Coordinates of C-alpha atoms and ligand atoms in Angstrom, one line a residue:
X8 CA 0.0 0.0 -0.1
X9 CA 1.2 3.4 -0.9
X10 CA 0.3 5.1 2.3
X11 CA -1.2 4.0 5.6
X12 CA -4.3 6.2 4.8
X13 CA -4.7 5.0 1.3
X14 CA -7.1 2.1 1.0
X15 CA -8.4 2.8 -2.5
X16 CA -6.9 0.7 -5.3
X17 CA -4.7 2.8 -7.7
X18 CA -5.6 2.9 -11.4
X19 CA -3.3 0.0 -12.2
X20 CA -4.6 -2.2 -9.4
X21 CA -8.1 -1.3 -10.3
X22 CA -7.5 -2.3 -14.0
X23 CA -5.9 -5.5 -13.1
X24 CA -8.6 -6.5 -10.7
X25 CA -11.3 -5.6 -13.3
X26 CA -9.5 -7.6 -15.9
X27 CA -9.1 -10.6 -13.7
X28 CA -12.7 -10.5 -12.4
X29 CA -13.9 -10.1 -16.1
X30 CA -11.9 -13.3 -16.9
X31 CA -13.2 -15.3 -13.9
X32 CA -16.8 -14.3 -14.5
X33 CA -16.7 -14.8 -18.3
X34 CA -15.4 -18.3 -17.5
X35 CA -18.2 -18.8 -15.1
X36 CA -20.9 -17.9 -17.5
X37 CA -19.2 -19.7 -20.3
X38 CA -19.2 -23.0 -18.4
X39 CA -22.5 -22.5 -16.6
X40 CA -24.2 -25.6 -18.3
X41 CA -21.4 -27.9 -17.6
X42 CA -20.4 -26.8 -14.1
X43 CA -21.4 -28.9 -11.0
X44 CA -24.6 -27.4 -9.8
X45 CA -23.9 -28.1 -6.1
X46 CA -20.4 -28.6 -4.7
X47 CA -21.4 -31.7 -2.9
X48 CA -19.3 -31.0 0.0
X49 CA -20.0 -31.1 3.7
X50 CA -20.2 -27.8 5.8
X51 CA -17.1 -28.9 7.7
X52 CA -15.1 -29.4 4.5
X53 CA -15.8 -25.8 3.4
X54 CA -15.2 -24.4 6.9
X55 CA -11.9 -26.1 6.9
X56 CA -10.9 -24.7 3.5
X57 CA -11.9 -21.2 4.5
X58 CA -10.7 -21.1 8.1
X59 CA -8.0 -18.4 8.7
X60 CA -7.0 -16.0 11.4
X61 CA -8.1 -12.4 11.5
X62 CA -5.9 -10.6 9.0
X63 CA -3.7 -8.0 10.7
X64 CA -1.6 -7.0 7.8
X65 CA -2.6 -5.8 4.3
X66 CA -2.9 -8.5 1.6
X67 CA -2.6 -8.2 -2.2
X68 CA -5.9 -7.5 -3.9
X69 CA -5.0 -9.9 -6.8
X70 CA -4.1 -12.5 -4.3
X71 CA -7.4 -12.2 -2.5
X72 CA -9.1 -12.5 -5.9
X73 CA -7.2 -15.7 -6.5
X74 CA -8.5 -17.1 -3.3
X75 CA -12.0 -16.2 -4.3
X76 CA -11.4 -18.2 -7.6
X77 CA -10.0 -21.1 -5.9
X78 CA -12.0 -21.3 -2.8
X79 CA -15.3 -19.5 -3.1
X80 CA -16.4 -20.1 -6.7
X81 CA -15.9 -23.9 -6.8
X82 CA -17.8 -24.2 -3.4
X83 CA -20.9 -22.2 -4.6
X84 CA -24.2 -23.6 -5.7
X85 CA -24.8 -22.4 -9.3
X86 CA -28.4 -21.2 -9.1
X87 CA -28.0 -19.9 -12.5
X88 CA -27.3 -23.4 -14.0
X89 CA -30.1 -24.4 -16.3
X90 CA -30.5 -27.5 -14.1
X91 CA -31.0 -25.7 -10.8
X92 CA -34.5 -26.3 -9.8
X93 CA -34.1 -25.9 -6.1
X94 CA -36.1 -23.9 -3.6
X95 CA -37.7 -21.1 -5.6
X96 CA -34.8 -19.0 -6.8
X97 CA -34.3 -17.0 -10.0
X98 CA -31.4 -17.6 -12.3
X99 CA -29.9 -14.2 -12.1
X100 CA -29.5 -11.9 -15.0
X101 CA -25.8 -11.2 -16.2
X102 CA -26.6 -7.5 -16.3
X103 CA -27.3 -7.6 -12.6
X104 CA -23.5 -8.2 -12.1
X105 CA -22.8 -4.6 -13.6
X106 CA -25.8 -3.2 -11.5
X107 CA -24.4 -4.5 -8.4
X108 CA -20.9 -3.4 -9.0
X109 CA -21.9 0.1 -10.0
X110 CA -24.2 0.2 -6.9
X111 CA -21.2 -0.7 -4.7
X112 CA -19.1 2.0 -6.4
X113 CA -21.6 4.6 -5.8
X114 CA -22.3 3.4 -2.3
X115 CA -25.7 5.0 -2.1
X116 CA -28.1 4.8 0.8
X117 CA -31.6 5.4 -0.6
X118 CA -33.0 5.4 2.9
X119 CA -32.8 9.1 2.7
X120 CA -33.2 11.0 -0.5
X121 CA -30.2 13.1 0.0
X122 CA -27.9 10.1 0.4
X123 CA -29.2 8.6 -2.9
X124 CA -31.1 11.0 -5.0
X125 CA -31.0 9.1 -8.4
X126 CA -31.2 5.8 -6.5
X127 CA -34.5 6.8 -4.8
X128 CA -35.9 8.0 -8.0
X129 CA -34.9 4.8 -9.8
X130 CA -36.5 2.8 -7.0
X131 CA -39.8 4.8 -7.5
X132 CA -39.6 4.1 -11.2
X133 CA -38.9 0.3 -10.8
X134 CA -41.9 0.1 -8.2
X135 CA -44.2 1.7 -10.7
X136 CA -43.1 -0.6 -13.5
X137 CA -43.7 -3.6 -11.3
X138 CA -47.2 -2.3 -10.6
X139 CA -48.0 -1.7 -14.2
X140 CA -46.6 -5.2 -15.1
X141 CA -49.0 -7.0 -12.9
X142 CA -52.0 -4.7 -13.6
X143 CA -51.9 -2.9 -10.2
X144 CA -52.6 0.8 -9.6
X145 CA -49.5 2.6 -10.8
X146 CA -50.1 5.1 -8.0
X147 CA -49.4 2.5 -5.5
X148 CA -46.8 3.0 -2.8
X149 CA -44.0 0.4 -2.3
X150 CA -40.4 -0.3 -1.3
X151 CA -37.7 -2.8 -2.3
X152 CA -36.8 -5.2 0.3
X153 CA -34.4 -7.9 0.9
X154 CA -37.0 -10.5 -0.3
X155 CA -40.6 -11.8 0.1
X156 CA -40.2 -12.4 3.8
X157 CA -39.4 -8.7 4.6
X158 CA -42.2 -7.7 2.2
X159 CA -44.6 -9.8 4.1
X160 CA -43.4 -8.3 7.3
X161 CA -43.9 -4.7 6.0
X162 CA -47.3 -5.6 4.4
X163 CA -48.6 -7.2 7.7
X164 CA -47.2 -4.2 9.8
X165 CA -49.1 -1.8 7.5
X166 CA -52.2 -3.9 7.8
X167 CA -52.1 -4.0 11.6
X168 CA -51.5 -0.4 11.8
X169 CA -54.5 0.4 9.5
X170 CA -57.0 -2.0 11.0
X171 CA -56.2 -2.0 14.7
X172 CA -58.9 0.5 15.3
X173 CA -56.8 2.6 17.7
X174 CA -53.4 4.4 17.7
X175 CA -51.4 1.3 17.1
X176 CA -48.3 3.1 16.1
X177 CA -47.9 4.5 19.7
X178 CA -49.7 2.1 21.8
X179 CA -48.8 -1.2 20.0
X180 CA -50.1 -4.5 21.0
X181 CA -50.1 -3.5 24.7
X182 CA -52.9 -1.1 24.3
X183 CA -55.9 -1.5 26.6
X184 CA -58.0 -0.8 23.6
X185 CA -57.1 -4.1 22.0
X186 CA -60.0 -6.5 21.6
X187 CA -59.1 -10.0 22.0
X188 CA -56.4 -11.4 19.7
X189 CA -55.4 -10.0 16.2
X190 CA -55.8 -12.8 13.8
X191 CA -54.7 -13.4 10.3
X192 CA -55.7 -16.1 7.9
X193 CA -54.0 -18.1 5.0
X194 CA -54.5 -21.5 3.4
X195 CA -53.5 -24.6 5.4
X196 CA -51.4 -26.4 2.7
X197 CA -49.9 -23.8 0.6
X198 CA -49.7 -20.8 3.0
X199 CA -46.0 -19.7 3.3
X200 CA -43.8 -20.0 6.5
X201 CA -42.6 -16.4 6.0
X202 CA -46.2 -15.1 7.0
X203 CA -45.8 -17.2 10.3
X204 CA -42.4 -15.6 10.8
X205 CA -43.8 -12.1 10.1
X206 CA -46.6 -12.7 12.8
X207 CA -43.9 -13.8 15.2
X208 CA -41.7 -10.8 14.4
X209 CA -44.5 -8.3 14.8
X210 CA -45.2 -9.8 18.3
X211 CA -48.5 -11.4 17.3
X212 CA -47.2 -14.9 17.9
X213 CA -47.1 -17.8 15.4
X214 CA -50.5 -19.1 16.6
X215 CA -52.1 -15.8 15.3
X216 CA -52.0 -17.2 11.9
X217 CA -55.2 -19.3 11.2
X218 CA -55.1 -21.9 8.7
X219 CA -58.0 -22.0 6.3
X220 CA -59.0 -25.4 4.6
X221 CA -58.0 -25.8 1.0
X222 CA -59.9 -27.5 -1.9
X223 CA -58.6 -30.7 -3.6
X224 CA -56.7 -28.3 -6.0
X225 CA -54.8 -26.7 -3.0
X226 CA -56.6 -23.3 -3.4
X227 CA -58.2 -21.6 -0.4
X228 CA -61.7 -22.7 0.6
X229 CA -63.4 -19.2 1.0
X230 CA -66.5 -20.5 2.7
X231 CA -64.2 -22.0 5.4
X232 CA -62.4 -18.6 5.5
X233 CA -65.6 -16.7 6.2
X234 CA -66.7 -19.3 8.8
X235 CA -63.5 -18.9 10.7
X236 CA -63.5 -15.1 10.6
X237 CA -67.2 -15.1 12.0
X238 CA -66.4 -17.6 14.7
X239 CA -63.3 -15.8 15.7
X240 CA -65.1 -12.5 15.8
X241 CA -68.0 -13.9 17.8
X242 CA -65.4 -15.0 20.3
X243 CA -64.2 -11.4 20.9
X244 CA -61.0 -11.6 18.6
X245 CA -59.8 -9.1 16.0
X246 CA -59.3 -10.6 12.6
X247 CA -57.4 -8.1 10.5
X248 CA -55.8 -9.6 7.5
X249 CA -56.1 -12.4 4.9
X250 CA -53.1 -13.6 2.9
X251 CA -53.8 -15.0 -0.4
X252 CA -51.3 -17.1 -2.3
X253 CA -50.5 -15.9 -5.8
X254 CA -48.3 -18.8 -7.1
X255 CA -47.9 -21.0 -4.1
X256 CA -44.7 -22.3 -2.8
X257 CA -45.2 -26.1 -3.5
X258 CA -47.7 -26.3 -6.4
X259 CA -47.9 -22.8 -7.7
X260 CA -51.6 -22.2 -7.3
X261 CA -53.4 -18.9 -7.2
X262 CA -56.1 -18.5 -4.5
X263 CA -59.5 -17.2 -5.6
X264 CA -58.6 -13.4 -5.4
X265 CA -61.9 -11.9 -6.2
X266 CA -63.8 -14.0 -3.6
X267 CA -61.1 -13.3 -0.9
X268 CA -61.4 -9.7 -1.7
X269 CA -65.2 -9.8 -1.2
X270 CA -64.8 -11.6 2.2
X271 CA -62.2 -8.9 3.2
X272 CA -64.5 -6.1 2.2
X273 CA -67.5 -7.6 4.1
X274 CA -65.4 -7.9 7.3
X275 CA -63.2 -4.9 6.9
X276 CA -60.0 -7.0 6.7
X277 CA -56.8 -6.2 4.9
X278 CA -56.3 -8.2 1.8
X279 CA -52.7 -9.1 1.2
X280 CA -51.5 -11.1 -1.8
X281 CA -48.4 -13.0 -1.4
X282 CA -47.1 -13.1 -4.9
X283 CA -43.3 -13.7 -4.1
X284 CA -43.4 -16.9 -6.0
X285 CA -45.8 -16.2 -8.8
X286 CA -47.3 -12.8 -9.2
X287 CA -45.1 -11.8 -12.2
X288 CA -46.8 -14.8 -14.0
X289 CA -49.5 -12.1 -14.7
X290 CA -47.5 -11.0 -17.6
X291 CA -48.1 -14.4 -19.5
X292 CA -51.1 -13.7 -21.7
X293 CA -52.7 -17.1 -21.5
X294 CA -52.4 -17.1 -17.7
X295 CA -53.9 -13.6 -17.1
X296 CA -57.2 -14.9 -16.0
X297 CA -55.8 -16.6 -13.0
X298 CA -54.7 -13.3 -11.5
X299 CA -58.2 -11.6 -11.8
X300 CA -58.7 -9.8 -8.5
X301 CA -55.0 -9.1 -7.8
X302 CA -55.7 -5.5 -8.5
X303 CA -58.2 -5.4 -5.6
X304 CA -55.4 -6.4 -2.9
X305 CA -54.5 -3.9 -0.3
X306 CA -50.9 -4.9 -0.7
X307 CA -48.8 -7.4 -2.8
X308 CA -45.5 -9.1 -2.1
X309 CA -43.3 -9.5 -5.2
X310 CA -39.9 -11.1 -5.5
X311 CA -37.9 -9.9 -8.6
X312 CA -35.1 -12.1 -7.5
X313 CA -37.3 -15.1 -8.2
X314 CA -39.3 -14.8 -11.3
X315 CA -37.7 -11.7 -12.9
X316 CA -34.3 -13.4 -12.6
X317 CA -32.8 -10.4 -11.0
X318 CA -29.8 -11.4 -8.9
X319 CA -30.0 -11.8 -5.1
X320 CA -31.3 -9.8 -3.2
X321 CA -34.4 -7.9 -4.6
X322 CA -37.8 -8.2 -3.1
X323 CA -40.7 -5.7 -3.1
X324 CA -43.9 -4.8 -1.4
X325 CA -46.6 -2.7 -3.1
X326 CA -49.4 -1.0 -1.0
X327 CA -52.4 0.3 -3.0
X328 CA -52.7 3.5 -0.7
X329 CA -49.2 4.9 -0.3
X330 CA -50.3 6.9 2.6
X331 CA -51.0 3.6 4.6
X332 CA -47.6 2.4 4.0
X333 CA -46.0 5.6 5.2
X334 CA -48.3 5.8 8.1
X335 CA -47.0 2.5 9.3
X336 CA -43.3 3.5 9.3
X337 CA -42.9 7.2 9.4
X338 CA -40.7 8.3 12.2
X339 CA -39.2 11.8 12.7
X340 CA -35.7 12.3 14.1
X341 CA -33.9 15.7 13.8
X342 CA -30.8 14.2 12.2
X343 CA -32.8 12.7 9.3
X344 CA -34.4 15.8 7.9
X345 CA -33.8 19.5 8.0
X346 CA -36.3 21.3 10.2
X347 CA -38.0 23.1 7.2
X348 CA -38.8 21.3 4.0
X349 CA -37.1 22.9 0.9
X350 CA -37.3 22.2 -2.8
X351 CA -34.5 19.7 -2.2
X352 CA -36.6 17.6 0.1
X353 CA -37.4 14.2 -1.5
X354 CA -38.9 10.8 -0.7
X355 CA -37.1 9.2 2.2
X356 CA -37.6 5.5 1.8
X357 CA -36.8 4.8 5.5
X358 CA -40.4 6.3 6.1
X359 CA -41.9 3.5 3.9
X360 CA -40.3 0.4 5.4
X361 CA -38.5 -1.1 8.4
X362 CA -34.8 -0.3 7.3
X363 CA -33.1 3.0 7.8
X364 CA -29.8 2.2 5.7
X365 CA -30.5 0.4 2.6
X366 CA -28.6 -0.8 -0.5
X367 CA -29.3 0.4 -4.0
X368 CA -31.2 -2.6 -5.2
X369 CA -33.1 -0.7 -7.8
X370 CA -30.3 -0.4 -10.2
X371 CA -29.9 -4.1 -11.1
X372 CA -33.7 -4.4 -11.5
X373 CA -33.9 -1.2 -13.6
X374 CA -31.1 -2.5 -15.9
X375 CA -32.6 -5.8 -16.2
X376 CA -36.0 -4.7 -17.1
X377 CA -34.6 -2.3 -19.7
X378 CA -32.2 -4.9 -21.2
X379 CA -34.9 -7.6 -21.5
X380 CA -38.1 -5.7 -21.9
X381 CA -41.5 -6.9 -20.7
X382 CA -42.5 -8.6 -24.1
X383 CA -39.4 -10.8 -23.8
X384 CA -39.8 -11.3 -20.1
X385 CA -43.4 -12.6 -20.9
X386 CA -41.9 -15.0 -23.4
X387 CA -39.4 -16.3 -20.9
X388 CA -41.9 -16.9 -18.2
X389 CA -44.2 -18.6 -20.6
X390 CA -41.3 -20.9 -21.6
X391 CA -40.8 -21.8 -17.9
X392 CA -44.4 -22.7 -17.6
X393 CA -44.3 -24.7 -20.8
X394 CA -41.2 -26.6 -19.5
X395 CA -43.2 -27.7 -16.4
X396 CA -46.0 -28.8 -18.6
X397 CA -43.6 -30.9 -20.6
X398 CA -42.1 -32.4 -17.5
X399 CA -45.8 -33.3 -16.5
X400 CA -46.3 -35.0 -19.9
X401 CA -43.0 -37.1 -19.3
X402 CA -44.3 -38.1 -15.8
X403 CA -47.8 -39.1 -17.0
X404 CA -46.2 -41.2 -19.9
X405 CA -44.1 -43.1 -17.4
X406 CA -45.5 -45.9 -15.2
X407 CA -42.7 -45.4 -12.6
X408 CA -43.7 -41.8 -11.6
X409 CA -46.8 -40.3 -10.2
X410 CA -48.1 -36.7 -10.6
X411 CA -48.7 -34.9 -7.3
X412 CA -49.7 -31.5 -8.6
X413 CA -51.2 -30.2 -11.8
X414 CA -49.0 -27.7 -13.6
X415 CA -50.3 -24.1 -13.0
X416 CA -47.2 -21.8 -13.2
X417 CA -43.4 -22.7 -12.7
X418 CA -43.7 -25.1 -9.7
X419 CA -44.2 -28.8 -10.1
X420 CA -44.5 -31.8 -7.7
X421 CA -44.3 -35.6 -8.5
X422 CA -42.7 -38.6 -7.1
X423 CA -41.0 -41.9 -8.2
X424 CA -43.5 -44.5 -7.3
X425 CA -42.7 -47.9 -8.9
X426 CA -45.2 -50.7 -8.7
X427 CA -42.6 -52.7 -6.7
X428 CA -42.8 -50.2 -3.7
X429 CA -46.2 -50.1 -2.0
X430 CA -45.6 -48.8 1.4
X431 CA -46.0 -45.1 1.8
X432 CA -43.3 -44.7 4.4
X433 CA -40.9 -46.4 2.1
X434 CA -41.9 -44.3 -0.8
X435 CA -41.3 -41.2 1.2
X436 CA -37.8 -42.4 2.1
X437 CA -37.1 -43.4 -1.4
X438 CA -37.9 -40.0 -2.9
X439 CA -35.9 -38.2 -0.3
X440 CA -33.0 -40.4 -1.0
X441 CA -33.4 -39.8 -4.8
X442 CA -33.1 -36.1 -4.2
X443 CA -30.1 -36.3 -1.9
X444 CA -28.2 -38.6 -4.4
X445 CA -29.0 -36.4 -7.4
X446 CA -27.9 -33.3 -5.6
X447 CA -24.5 -35.0 -4.9
X448 CA -24.0 -36.0 -8.7
X449 CA -23.7 -32.1 -9.3
X450 CA -25.6 -32.7 -12.5
X451 CA -29.0 -31.2 -11.4
X452 CA -30.4 -29.8 -8.1
X453 CA -34.0 -30.1 -6.8
X454 CA -35.6 -30.3 -3.4
X455 CA -38.3 -32.3 -1.8
X456 CA -41.4 -31.2 0.0
X457 CA -44.5 -32.8 1.4
X458 CA -47.7 -32.9 -0.5
X459 CA -50.5 -34.1 1.8
X460 CA -48.2 -36.4 3.5
X461 CA -46.3 -37.7 0.4
X462 CA -42.7 -36.8 0.1
X463 CA -42.6 -35.1 -3.4
X464 CA -39.8 -34.3 -5.8
X465 CA -40.4 -30.5 -6.3
X466 CA -39.1 -28.5 -9.2
X467 CA -39.1 -24.8 -9.6
X468 CA -38.4 -23.8 -13.1
X469 CA -37.6 -20.2 -12.5
X470 CA -34.8 -20.0 -14.9
X471 CA -34.2 -18.3 -18.2
X472 CA -31.4 -20.7 -19.2
X473 CA -33.5 -24.0 -18.8
X474 CA -34.2 -25.9 -22.0
X475 CA -36.4 -29.0 -22.9
X476 CA -33.1 -30.9 -23.0
X477 CA -32.3 -30.0 -19.3
X478 CA -35.7 -31.2 -18.4
X479 CA -35.1 -34.5 -20.1
X480 CA -31.7 -35.0 -18.6
X481 CA -33.0 -34.3 -15.2
X482 CA -36.0 -36.7 -15.5
X483 CA -33.8 -39.4 -16.7
X484 CA -31.4 -38.8 -13.9
X485 CA -34.2 -39.0 -11.4
X486 CA -35.5 -42.3 -13.1
X487 CA -32.1 -44.0 -13.1
X488 CA -31.5 -42.8 -9.5
X489 CA -34.9 -44.1 -8.4
X490 CA -34.3 -47.5 -10.1
X491 CA -30.9 -47.9 -8.7
X492 CA -32.1 -47.1 -5.1
X493 CA -35.3 -49.2 -5.2
X494 CA -33.3 -52.2 -6.5
X495 CA -30.7 -51.9 -3.7
X496 CA -33.4 -51.5 -1.1
X497 CA -35.5 -54.4 -2.5
X498 CA -32.2 -56.5 -2.4
X499 CA -31.8 -55.6 1.4
X500 CA -35.5 -56.5 2.1
X501 CA -35.0 -59.9 0.6
Ligands
PLP608 C1 -45.1 -17.5 -1.5 C2 -43.7 -17.1 -0.8 N1 -43.8 -16.0 0.1 C3 -42.7 -15.6 0.7 C4 -41.4 -16.2 0.4 C5 -40.2 -15.6 1.0 O1 -39.5 -15.0 0.1 P1 -37.8 -14.6 0.4 O2 -37.2 -16.0 0.4 O3 -37.5 -13.8 -0.8 O4 -37.7 -13.9 1.7 C6 -41.3 -17.1 -0.6 C7 -40.0 -17.8 -0.8 O5 -39.9 -18.8 -1.6 C8 -42.5 -17.7 -1.2 O6 -42.4 -18.6 -2.1

């Protein structure tokens, strides 16, 4: 280092670091189809590889980069691989790489306008574009979040503040004016765990989330919803919010949004639509009908880092009435704003969400939407759905597999169920082992879930790189692994 106080890379170092990083990333993307999807190492192996004492002396930037190349990259899970179908994760646009690099260079903090003027205004634009894409009121308020979980937290905090019926902001849950328990509702099978976490974080307790029965097709039974609300109200409680699924976590269904909205209107409840997984599916023309009623929601959770393929992290909450979002989070402190507003006073996002300091997430989303355009996005999402339908056709043609959910959007559940294995517990074990084995091959990555007690192979095709060939390869790999494991366990049984 030139001087004790100089930590910035000089122009030569900066150029060398950029060139090396570009080489590494070009190789990464060039080989993304053939790389191991999952490193297949144990946590302890990676801990050992990375363990080192606290650095006390400066190290060379290029040497640090070498370590990243040798130790970090090969021990990463390639969520951008065309055969990554795990959790519900987007594949990452390459333009996001530049968005994040520039955001880091600018080091903005769009929690307050003056610490991120263009960043704040870009965030506003991106939020309006999201609303327009999904047919929501473009005058809606909103904020980018770390993901769907924090978007759900922000939406439910807004709902609680708006529907509590007293000065919730100041008196909180401890108010003597509170009547019974605050309760919220979501479907029993497909309701997402992040809503339970939100209820816990807001001090409502996990038990405040009531589980509404679902129909055979996994959508919410709205009659049961109304029965529960009436019963809970009669018992002196305060139902305040219903959370509808818009592309659910296991099977991708959309709850009956119009009917839920009517129930909410009748009972003066907040209608929140959790569209983290699937709301962007609204841009697929042949699926538009599924989303009727989404425009009626009081708030919507979106996850651009899922089905817009923006790189992690980038979530979003939209609230139809921006004043309600602001009411739930606004808090004045003399060090955050001047005493008198001036023409340079802008929107301070810390007044619209839980975070004060926040990163410049909007840039990579803005760049991705501009590069790809909504028409092309629509075709890409359509292709993901078509790939799930293709997989369903392969499953239906085979007598070794069984369909566990009908394709709706980009999620799909099925299982390996050869005639030779009859016992349900054994089938559950077999399917879990298939996924564990396949993950370790590094050739494809998927997860299991439980569908009405049956362990399912679950694929999320939230990936702009996946092709029919990737689906065929993965299906064949699952079949061969299933055959091998069921042969070896029947051998053991004999
Ligand atoms: C329906 C739904 N809601 C919320 C979340 C949580 O989103 P995140 O993981 O971005 O916090 C998910 C994640 O998969 C989801 O599918």
